[in-house]
Coordinates of C-alpha atoms in Angstrom, one line a residue:
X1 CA 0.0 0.0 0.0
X2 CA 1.7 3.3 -1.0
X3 CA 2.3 5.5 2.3
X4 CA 1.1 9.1 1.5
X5 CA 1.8 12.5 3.9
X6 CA -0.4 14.9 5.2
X7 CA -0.7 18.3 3.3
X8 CA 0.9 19.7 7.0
X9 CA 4.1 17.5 6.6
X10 CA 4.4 18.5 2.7
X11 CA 4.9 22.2 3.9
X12 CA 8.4 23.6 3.3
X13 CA 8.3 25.0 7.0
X14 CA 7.9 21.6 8.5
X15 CA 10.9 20.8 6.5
X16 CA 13.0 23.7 8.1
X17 CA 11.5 23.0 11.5
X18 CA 12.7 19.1 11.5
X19 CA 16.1 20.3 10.7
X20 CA 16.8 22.8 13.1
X21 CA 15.2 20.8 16.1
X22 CA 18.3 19.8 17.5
X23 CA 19.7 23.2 17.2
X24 CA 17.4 24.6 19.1
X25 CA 17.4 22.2 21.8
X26 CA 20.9 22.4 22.2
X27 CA 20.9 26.7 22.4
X28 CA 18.0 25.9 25.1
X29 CA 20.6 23.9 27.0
X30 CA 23.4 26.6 26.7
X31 CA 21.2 29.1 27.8
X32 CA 20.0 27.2 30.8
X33 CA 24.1 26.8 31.8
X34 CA 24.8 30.4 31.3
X35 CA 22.2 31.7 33.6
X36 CA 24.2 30.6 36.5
X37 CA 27.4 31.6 35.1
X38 CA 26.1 35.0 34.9
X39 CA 24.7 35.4 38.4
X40 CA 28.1 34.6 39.6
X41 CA 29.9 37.3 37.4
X42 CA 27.3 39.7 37.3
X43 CA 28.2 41.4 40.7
X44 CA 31.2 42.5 39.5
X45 CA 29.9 43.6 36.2
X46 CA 27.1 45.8 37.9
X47 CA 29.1 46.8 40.9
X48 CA 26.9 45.1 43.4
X49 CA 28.4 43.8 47.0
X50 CA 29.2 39.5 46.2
X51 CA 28.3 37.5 48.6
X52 CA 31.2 36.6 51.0
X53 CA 30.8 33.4 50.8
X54 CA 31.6 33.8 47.2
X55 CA 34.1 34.1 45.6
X56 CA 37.5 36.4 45.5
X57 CA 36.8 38.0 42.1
X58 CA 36.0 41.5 43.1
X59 CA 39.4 41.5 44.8
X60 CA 42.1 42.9 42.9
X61 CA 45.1 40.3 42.2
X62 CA 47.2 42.0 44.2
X63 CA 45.4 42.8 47.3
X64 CA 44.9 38.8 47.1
X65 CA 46.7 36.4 50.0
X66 CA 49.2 34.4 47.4
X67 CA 47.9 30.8 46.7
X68 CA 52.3 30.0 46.3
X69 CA 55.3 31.4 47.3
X70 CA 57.5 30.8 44.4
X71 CA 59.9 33.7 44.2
X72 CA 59.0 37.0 42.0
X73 CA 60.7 38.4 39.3
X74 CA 59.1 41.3 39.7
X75 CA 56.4 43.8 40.9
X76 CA 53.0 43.1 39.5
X77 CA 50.2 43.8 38.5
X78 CA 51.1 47.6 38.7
X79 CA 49.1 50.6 36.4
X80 CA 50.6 53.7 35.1
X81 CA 47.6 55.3 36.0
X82 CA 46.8 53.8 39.2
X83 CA 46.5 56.6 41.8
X84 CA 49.5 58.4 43.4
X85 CA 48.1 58.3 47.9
X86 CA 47.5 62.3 49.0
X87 CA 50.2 62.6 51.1
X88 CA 47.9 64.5 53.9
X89 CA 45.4 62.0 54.0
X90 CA 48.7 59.1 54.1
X91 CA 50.2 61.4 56.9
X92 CA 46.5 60.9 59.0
X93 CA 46.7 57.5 58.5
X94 CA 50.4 56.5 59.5
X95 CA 50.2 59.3 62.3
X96 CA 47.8 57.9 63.8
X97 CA 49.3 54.3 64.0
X98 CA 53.4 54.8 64.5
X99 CA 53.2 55.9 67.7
X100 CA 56.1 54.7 70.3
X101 CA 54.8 52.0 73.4
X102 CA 56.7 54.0 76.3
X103 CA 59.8 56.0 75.2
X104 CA 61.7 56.7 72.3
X105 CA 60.5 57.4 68.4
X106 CA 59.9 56.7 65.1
X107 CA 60.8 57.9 62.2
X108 CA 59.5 56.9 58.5
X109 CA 59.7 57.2 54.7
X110 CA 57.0 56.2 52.3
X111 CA 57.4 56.8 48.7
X112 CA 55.9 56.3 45.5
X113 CA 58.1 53.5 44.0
X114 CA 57.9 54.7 40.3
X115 CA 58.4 58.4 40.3
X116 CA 60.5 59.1 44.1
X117 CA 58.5 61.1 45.2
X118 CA 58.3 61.7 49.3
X119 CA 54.4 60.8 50.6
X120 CA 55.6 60.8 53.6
X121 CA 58.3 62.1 55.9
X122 CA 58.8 62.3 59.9
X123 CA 62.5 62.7 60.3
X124 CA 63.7 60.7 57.2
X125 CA 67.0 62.0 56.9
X126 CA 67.9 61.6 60.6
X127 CA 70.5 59.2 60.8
X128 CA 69.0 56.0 63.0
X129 CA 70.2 52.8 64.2
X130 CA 69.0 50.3 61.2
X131 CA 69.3 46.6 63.1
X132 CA 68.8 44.2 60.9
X133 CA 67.6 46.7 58.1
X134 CA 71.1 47.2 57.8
X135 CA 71.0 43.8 55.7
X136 CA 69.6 45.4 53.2
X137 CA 72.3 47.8 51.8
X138 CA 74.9 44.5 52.2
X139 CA 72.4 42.6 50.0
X140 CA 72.4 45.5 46.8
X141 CA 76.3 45.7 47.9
X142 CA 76.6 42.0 46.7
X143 CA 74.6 41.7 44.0
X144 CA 76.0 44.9 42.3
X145 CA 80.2 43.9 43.1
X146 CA 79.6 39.6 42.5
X147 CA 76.1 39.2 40.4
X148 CA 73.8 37.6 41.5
X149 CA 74.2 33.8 39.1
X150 CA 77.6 33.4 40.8
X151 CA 78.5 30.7 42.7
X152 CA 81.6 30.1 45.4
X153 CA 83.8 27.3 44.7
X154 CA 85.2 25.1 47.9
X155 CA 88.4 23.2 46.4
X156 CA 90.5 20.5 47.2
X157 CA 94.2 21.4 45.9
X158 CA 97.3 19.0 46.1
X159 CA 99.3 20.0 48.7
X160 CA 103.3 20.5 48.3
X161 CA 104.2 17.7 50.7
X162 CA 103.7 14.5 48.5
X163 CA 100.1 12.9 49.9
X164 CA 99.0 15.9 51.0
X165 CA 95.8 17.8 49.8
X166 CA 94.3 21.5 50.9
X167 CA 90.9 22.1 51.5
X168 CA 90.6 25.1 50.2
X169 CA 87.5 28.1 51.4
X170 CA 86.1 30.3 48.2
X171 CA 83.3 31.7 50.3
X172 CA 80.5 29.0 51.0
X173 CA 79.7 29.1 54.5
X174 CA 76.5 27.1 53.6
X175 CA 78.3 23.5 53.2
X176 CA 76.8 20.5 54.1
X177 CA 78.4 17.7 55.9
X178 CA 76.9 15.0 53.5
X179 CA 76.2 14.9 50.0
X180 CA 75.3 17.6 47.9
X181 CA 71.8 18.7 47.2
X182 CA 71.0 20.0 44.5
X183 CA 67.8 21.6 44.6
X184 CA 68.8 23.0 48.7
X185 CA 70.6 26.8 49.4
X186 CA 72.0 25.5 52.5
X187 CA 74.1 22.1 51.6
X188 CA 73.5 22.9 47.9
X189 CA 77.3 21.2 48.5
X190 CA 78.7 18.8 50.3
X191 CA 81.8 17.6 52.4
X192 CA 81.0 14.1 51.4
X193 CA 80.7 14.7 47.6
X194 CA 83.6 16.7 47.6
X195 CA 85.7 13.7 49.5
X196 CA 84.4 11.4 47.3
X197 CA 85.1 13.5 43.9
X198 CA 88.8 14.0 46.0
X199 CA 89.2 9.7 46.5
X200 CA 88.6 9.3 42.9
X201 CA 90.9 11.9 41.8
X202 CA 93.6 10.9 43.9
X203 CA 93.8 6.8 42.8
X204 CA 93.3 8.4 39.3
X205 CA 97.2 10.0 39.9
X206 CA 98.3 6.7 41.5
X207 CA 98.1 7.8 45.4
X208 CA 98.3 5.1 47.7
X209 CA 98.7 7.0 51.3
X210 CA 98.2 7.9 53.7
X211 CA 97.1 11.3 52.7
X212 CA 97.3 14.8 55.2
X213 CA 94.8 16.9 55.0
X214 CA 95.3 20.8 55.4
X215 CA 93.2 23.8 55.8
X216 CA 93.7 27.0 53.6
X217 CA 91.1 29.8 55.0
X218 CA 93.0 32.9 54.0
X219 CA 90.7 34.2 51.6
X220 CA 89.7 36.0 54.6
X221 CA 91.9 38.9 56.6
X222 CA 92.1 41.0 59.6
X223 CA 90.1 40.4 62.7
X224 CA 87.6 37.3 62.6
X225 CA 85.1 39.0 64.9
X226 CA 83.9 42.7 64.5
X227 CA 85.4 45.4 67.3
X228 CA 82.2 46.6 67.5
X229 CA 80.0 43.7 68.1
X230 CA 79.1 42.5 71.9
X231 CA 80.8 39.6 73.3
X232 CA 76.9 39.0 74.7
X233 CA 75.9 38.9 71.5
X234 CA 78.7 36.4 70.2
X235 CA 78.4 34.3 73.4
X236 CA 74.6 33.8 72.8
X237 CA 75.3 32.8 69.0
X238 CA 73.8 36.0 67.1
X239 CA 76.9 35.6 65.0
X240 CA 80.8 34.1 65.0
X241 CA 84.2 34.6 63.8
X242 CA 84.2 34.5 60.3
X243 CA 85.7 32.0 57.9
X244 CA 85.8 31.5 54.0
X245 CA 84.1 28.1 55.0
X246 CA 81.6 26.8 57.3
X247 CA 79.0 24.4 57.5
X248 CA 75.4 24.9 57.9
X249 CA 76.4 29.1 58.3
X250 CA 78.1 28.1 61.2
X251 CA 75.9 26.4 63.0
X252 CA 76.5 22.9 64.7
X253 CA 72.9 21.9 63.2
X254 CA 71.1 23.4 60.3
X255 CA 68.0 23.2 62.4
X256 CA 68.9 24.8 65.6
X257 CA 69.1 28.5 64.5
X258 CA 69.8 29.4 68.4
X259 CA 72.6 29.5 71.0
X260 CA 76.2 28.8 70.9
X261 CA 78.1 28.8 67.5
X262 CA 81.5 26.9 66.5
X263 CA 84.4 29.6 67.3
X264 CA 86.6 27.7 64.5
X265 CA 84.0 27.1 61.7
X266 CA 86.5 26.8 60.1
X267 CA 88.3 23.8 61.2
X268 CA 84.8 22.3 62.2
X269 CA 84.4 22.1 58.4
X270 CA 87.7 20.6 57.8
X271 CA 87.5 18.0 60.5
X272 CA 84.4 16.6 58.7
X273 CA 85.8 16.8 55.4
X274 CA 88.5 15.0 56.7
X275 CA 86.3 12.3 58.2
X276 CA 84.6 12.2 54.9
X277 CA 87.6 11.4 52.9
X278 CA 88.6 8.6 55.7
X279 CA 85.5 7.1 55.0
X280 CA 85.3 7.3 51.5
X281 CA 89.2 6.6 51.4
X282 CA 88.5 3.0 53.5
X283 CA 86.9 1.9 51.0
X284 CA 89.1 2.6 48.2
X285 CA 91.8 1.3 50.3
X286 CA 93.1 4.5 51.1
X287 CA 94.0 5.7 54.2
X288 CA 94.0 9.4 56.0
X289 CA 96.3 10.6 58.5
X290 CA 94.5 12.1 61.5
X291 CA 94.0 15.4 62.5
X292 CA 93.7 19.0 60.3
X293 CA 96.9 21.9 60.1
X294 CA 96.7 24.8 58.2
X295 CA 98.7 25.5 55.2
X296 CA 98.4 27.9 52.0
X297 CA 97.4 26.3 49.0
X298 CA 100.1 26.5 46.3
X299 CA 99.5 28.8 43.6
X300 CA 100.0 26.2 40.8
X301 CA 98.8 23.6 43.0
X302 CA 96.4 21.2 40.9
X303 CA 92.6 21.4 41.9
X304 CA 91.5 17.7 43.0
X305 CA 88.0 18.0 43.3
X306 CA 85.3 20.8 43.4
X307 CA 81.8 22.0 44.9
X308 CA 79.8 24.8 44.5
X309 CA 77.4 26.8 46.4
X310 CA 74.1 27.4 45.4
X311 CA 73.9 31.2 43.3
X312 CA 74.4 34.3 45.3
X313 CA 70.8 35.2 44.4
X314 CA 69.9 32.2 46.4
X315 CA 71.9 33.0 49.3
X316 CA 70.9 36.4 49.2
X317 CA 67.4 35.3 49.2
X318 CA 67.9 33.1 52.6
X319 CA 70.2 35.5 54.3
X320 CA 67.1 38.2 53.9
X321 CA 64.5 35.8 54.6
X322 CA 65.9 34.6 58.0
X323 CA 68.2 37.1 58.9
X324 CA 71.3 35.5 58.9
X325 CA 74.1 37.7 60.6
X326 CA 77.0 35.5 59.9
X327 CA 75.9 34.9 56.4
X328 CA 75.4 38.8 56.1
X329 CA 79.0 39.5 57.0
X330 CA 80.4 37.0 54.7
X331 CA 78.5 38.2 51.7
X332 CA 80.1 41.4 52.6
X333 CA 83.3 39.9 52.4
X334 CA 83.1 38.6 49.6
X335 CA 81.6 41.5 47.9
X336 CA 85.2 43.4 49.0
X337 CA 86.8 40.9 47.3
X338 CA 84.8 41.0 44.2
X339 CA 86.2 44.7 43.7
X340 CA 89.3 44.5 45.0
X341 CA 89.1 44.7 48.7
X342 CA 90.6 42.7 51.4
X343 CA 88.2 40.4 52.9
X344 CA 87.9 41.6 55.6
X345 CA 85.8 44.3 58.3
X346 CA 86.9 47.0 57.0
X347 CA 86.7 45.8 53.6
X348 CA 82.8 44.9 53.8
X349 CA 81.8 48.0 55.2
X350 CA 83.6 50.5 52.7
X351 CA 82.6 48.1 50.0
X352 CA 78.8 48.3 51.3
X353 CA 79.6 52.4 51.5
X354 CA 81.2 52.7 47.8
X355 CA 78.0 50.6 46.2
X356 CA 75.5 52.5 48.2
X357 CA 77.1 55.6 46.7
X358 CA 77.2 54.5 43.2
X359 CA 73.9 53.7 43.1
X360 CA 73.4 57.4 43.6
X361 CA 72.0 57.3 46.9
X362 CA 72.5 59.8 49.5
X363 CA 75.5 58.8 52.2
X364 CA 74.8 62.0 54.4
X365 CA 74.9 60.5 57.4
X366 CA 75.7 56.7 56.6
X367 CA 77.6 55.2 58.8
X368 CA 78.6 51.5 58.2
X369 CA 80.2 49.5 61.4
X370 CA 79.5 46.4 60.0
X371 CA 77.4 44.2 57.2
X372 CA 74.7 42.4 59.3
X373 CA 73.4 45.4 61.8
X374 CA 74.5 43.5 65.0
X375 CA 76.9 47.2 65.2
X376 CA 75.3 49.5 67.3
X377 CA 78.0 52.1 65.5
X378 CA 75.6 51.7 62.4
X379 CA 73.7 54.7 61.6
X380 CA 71.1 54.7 58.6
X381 CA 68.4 57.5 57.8
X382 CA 64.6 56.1 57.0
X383 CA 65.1 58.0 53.4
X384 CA 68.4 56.4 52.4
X385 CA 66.7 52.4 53.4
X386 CA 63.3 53.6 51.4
X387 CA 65.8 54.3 48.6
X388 CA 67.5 51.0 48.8
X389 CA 64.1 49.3 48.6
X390 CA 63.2 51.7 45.6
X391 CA 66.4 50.4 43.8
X392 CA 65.5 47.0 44.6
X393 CA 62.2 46.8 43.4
X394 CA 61.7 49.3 40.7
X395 CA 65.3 51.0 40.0
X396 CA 67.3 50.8 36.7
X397 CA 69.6 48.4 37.6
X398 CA 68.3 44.7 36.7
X399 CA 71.1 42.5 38.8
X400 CA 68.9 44.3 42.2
X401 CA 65.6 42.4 41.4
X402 CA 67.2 39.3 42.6
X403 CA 66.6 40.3 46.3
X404 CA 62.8 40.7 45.7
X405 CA 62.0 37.4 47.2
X406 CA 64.4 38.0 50.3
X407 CA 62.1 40.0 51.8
X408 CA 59.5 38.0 54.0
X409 CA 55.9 38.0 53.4
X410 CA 53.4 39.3 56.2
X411 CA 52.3 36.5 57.9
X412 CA 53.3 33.7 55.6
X413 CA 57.2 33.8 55.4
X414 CA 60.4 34.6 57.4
X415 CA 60.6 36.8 59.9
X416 CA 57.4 38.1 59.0
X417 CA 56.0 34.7 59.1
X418 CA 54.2 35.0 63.1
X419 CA 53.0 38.2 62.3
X420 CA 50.1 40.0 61.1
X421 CA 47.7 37.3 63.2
X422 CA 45.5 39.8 65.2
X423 CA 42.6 42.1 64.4
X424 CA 44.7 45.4 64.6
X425 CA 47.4 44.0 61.7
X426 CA 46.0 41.2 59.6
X427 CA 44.8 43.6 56.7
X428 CA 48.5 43.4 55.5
X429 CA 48.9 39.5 55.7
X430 CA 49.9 38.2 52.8
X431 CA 50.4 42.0 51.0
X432 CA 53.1 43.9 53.0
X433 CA 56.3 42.4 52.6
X434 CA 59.4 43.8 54.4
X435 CA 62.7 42.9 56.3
X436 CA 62.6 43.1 59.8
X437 CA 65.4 44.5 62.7
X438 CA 65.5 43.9 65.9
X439 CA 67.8 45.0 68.4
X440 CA 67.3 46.0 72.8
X441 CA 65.9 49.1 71.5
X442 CA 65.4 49.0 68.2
X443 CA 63.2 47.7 65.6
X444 CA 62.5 48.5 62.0
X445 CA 60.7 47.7 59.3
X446 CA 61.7 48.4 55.5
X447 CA 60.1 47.2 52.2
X448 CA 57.6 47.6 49.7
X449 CA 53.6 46.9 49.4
X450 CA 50.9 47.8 46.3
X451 CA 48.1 49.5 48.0
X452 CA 44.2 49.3 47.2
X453 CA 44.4 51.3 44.1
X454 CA 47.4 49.2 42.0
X455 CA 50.5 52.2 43.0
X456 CA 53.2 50.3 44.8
X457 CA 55.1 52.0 47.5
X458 CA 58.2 51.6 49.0
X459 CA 58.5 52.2 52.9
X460 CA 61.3 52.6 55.8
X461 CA 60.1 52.5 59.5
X462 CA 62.7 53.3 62.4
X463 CA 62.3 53.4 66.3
X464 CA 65.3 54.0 68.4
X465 CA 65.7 54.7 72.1
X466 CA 62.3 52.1 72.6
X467 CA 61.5 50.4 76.0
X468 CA 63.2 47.2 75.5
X469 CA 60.4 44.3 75.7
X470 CA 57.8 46.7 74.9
X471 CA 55.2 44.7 72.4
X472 CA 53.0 47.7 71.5
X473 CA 56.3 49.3 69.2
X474 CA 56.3 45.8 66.9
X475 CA 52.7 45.8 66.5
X476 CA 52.7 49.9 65.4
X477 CA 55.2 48.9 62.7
X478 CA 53.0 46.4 61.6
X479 CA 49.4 48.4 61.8
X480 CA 51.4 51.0 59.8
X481 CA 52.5 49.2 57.2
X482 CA 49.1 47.4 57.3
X483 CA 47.4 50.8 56.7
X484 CA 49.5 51.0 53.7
X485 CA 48.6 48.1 52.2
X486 CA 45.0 48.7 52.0
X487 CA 45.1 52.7 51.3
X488 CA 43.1 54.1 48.9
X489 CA 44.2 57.9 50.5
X490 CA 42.6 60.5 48.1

């Protein structure tokens, strides 16, 4: 029987409509998925308050707590057009919060990192005890004279006396007593890589034994310990003599960043390379004589075996983060040597000077006693430490942005890492991110934040002559840098 169709289903439309029938149902379903979608980013089309429970999106980036912590390369996101803070209304605002817990004062610089210019000023140029801010000018010191990709070799020469080999200090006083690891700062090298590179070297030239090992430190000169440090403070570990070489910054244990210190870092170092090599030695058959001298490595003396430190931005990065003194003071070494200097206490601190200078920063006033800020003899104005951060984070020189990530984040990292917890300061957690100083009665606070409206700013706070103990001075820095972080002063 021959199947015929209605006059209805012979009609072109019906034709059109079959077709397109799975078109429309799928725009239906699209539709119905967007609807949600656009609830959720309507608010901050339309400018309406989000829910809280929400989501962050109405937040800018940068007034966000950071989901990592993997080191910056830069400032950002920053606008050209963003804002510049009144400095009256800033002035309100930080007056009201940098106020002293008992005696003493503050004084404070806040700039506008891109153009210089002064937002606010109480006392800047008045020369101030720095603490540990004074790490700050030894950090731009180093990465200006070494570079900041450079690494510090720790050698092991053959000695003049047949058998005997010199361990030789190049600067890394962040050696590890076992094998090197690579992807560490501190024990990036190791004692027993290096004794084991030095075994295989050694039966390579026929050596039998025994084998005497020596200590060449004399990259170093003058006076291990500063004149102006406290024996209290050396006593209780704050910092030690100083060496080319030294394991764990010398420190008996890479963990225990408190109390007493090796006196001969030194030699500590040496005696465990030398147990090293025994071990790796016994089972080569080779044996090592007991006990360490020292001895100068010969000039054409042939390099055995090799380590090297992690990079100077690394170190830099560490020495920032927890305040190192003893890593501080090397670094300043080193940085004399890098131009030319002796390597020694005198050397550091003109070194630190000279750079500070040529990076056209005021030195009316600078004083430099030593590297670290242990000195009380330091003496540092608010203006010239706001201008070191300025040439950190947003100055023409390149090899500077390598100390960006030194500088510990509020709440999250460093010396910075237990603070910002309480009602008064946790506005800045997560966004202000400074170096910290600390001394009897002293504290500071430099470094650099981008406030509500995208303009970062550059900052240096500085009480001296404070009631020792007294918590209400830490938590004013804090509130005050806190302010800054969420300022929208117009």
């Amino acid at each position: 029987m021959k199947r015929t169709m209605s006059r209805a289903a012979r009609h072109p439309w019906f034709e059109i409509i079959r077709r397109q029938l799975p078109l429309a149902l799928l725009t239906i379903l699209i539709v119905a998925l967007a609807v949600p979608a656009a609830m959720l980013v309507a608010p901050a089309l339309t400018g309406q308050r989000p829910n809280p429970e929400s989501t962050e999106s109405a937040v800018p980036a940068w007034q966000q707590v950071p989901r990592d912590l993997s080191l910056p390369q830069g400032i950002s996101p920053l606008k050209d057009s963003a804002p510049v803070p009144w400095p009256d209304t800033l002035a309100a605002q930080l007056d009201a919060t940098l106020k002293t817990d008992g005696g003493g004062s503050f004084t404070g610089v806040v700039q506008d990192a891109a153009t210089g210019q002064v937002l606010f000023d109480r006392d800047g140029a008045g020369g101030r005890v720095p603490a540990s801010n004074m790490k700050l000018l030894t950090a731009a010191a180093a990465l200006r004279a070494i570079g900041p990709d450079q690494r510090f070799s720790t050698t092991v020469v053959a000695g003049a006396e047949a058998g005997s080999v010199v361990l030789t200090g190049g600067g890394d006083v962040l050696l590890g007593a076992g094998e090197s690891s690579r992807d560490a700062v501190m024990g990036h090298a190791g004692l027993a890589t290096l004794a084991g590179l030095t075994v295989k070297s050694l039966q390579e030239n026929g050596v039998k034994g025994p084998v005497q090992v020596r200590l060449d430190d004399s990259l170093f000169t003058g006076p291990a310990l500063n004149p102006t440090w406290s024996p209290d403070d050396v006593a209780a570990g704050e910092t030690a003599p100083l060496f080319p070489l030294a394991l764990n910054s010398a420190r008996y244990d890479p963990a225990v960043t408190t109390g007493p210190r090796p006196q001969d870092a030194a030699m500590a170092a040496a005696e465990a390379f030398s147990a090293q090599l025994t071990a790796a030695g016994a089972a080569a058959g080779l044996s090592v004589t007991a006990g360490v001298e020292r001895a100068k490595a010969p000039e054409s003396g042939r390099v055995l075996a090799e380590v090297q430190s992690a990079t100077l931005r690394q170190q830099v990065d560490l020495m920032l983060q927890t305040s190192d003194n003893y890593l501080a003071e090397v670094l300043g070494r080193l940085a004399a040597v890098a131009t030319g200097q002796p390597g020694s206490n005198d050397g550091a601190t003109a070194t630190v000077y000279q750079q500070v200078q040529d990076l056209g920063i005021p030195t009316d006033g600078l004083r430099v006693a030593d590297v670290s800020g242990l000195s009380l003899g330091n003496q540092v104005s608010a203006g010239q430490l706001s201008e070191i951060v300025r040439a950190i984070t947003s100055g023409t020189e390149h090899s500077l942005r390598a100390a960006i990530g030194g500088f510990p984040v509020a709440g999250l990292t460093g010396t910075l890492g237990s603070r910002y917890t309480d009602a008064s300061t946790e506005g800045g957690a997560g966004l202000v991110r400074a170096k910290t100083g600390t001394l009897n009665f002293v504290i500071a606070l430099s470094g650099y934040v981008v406030d509500a409206d995208g303009r970062l700013l550059v900052f240096s706070f500085i009480g001296n002559g404070l009631e020792p103990g007294a918590a209400g001075n830490r938590t004013a820095l804090d509130r005050t840098a806190s302010a800054l972080a969420s300022c929208g002063c117009r």
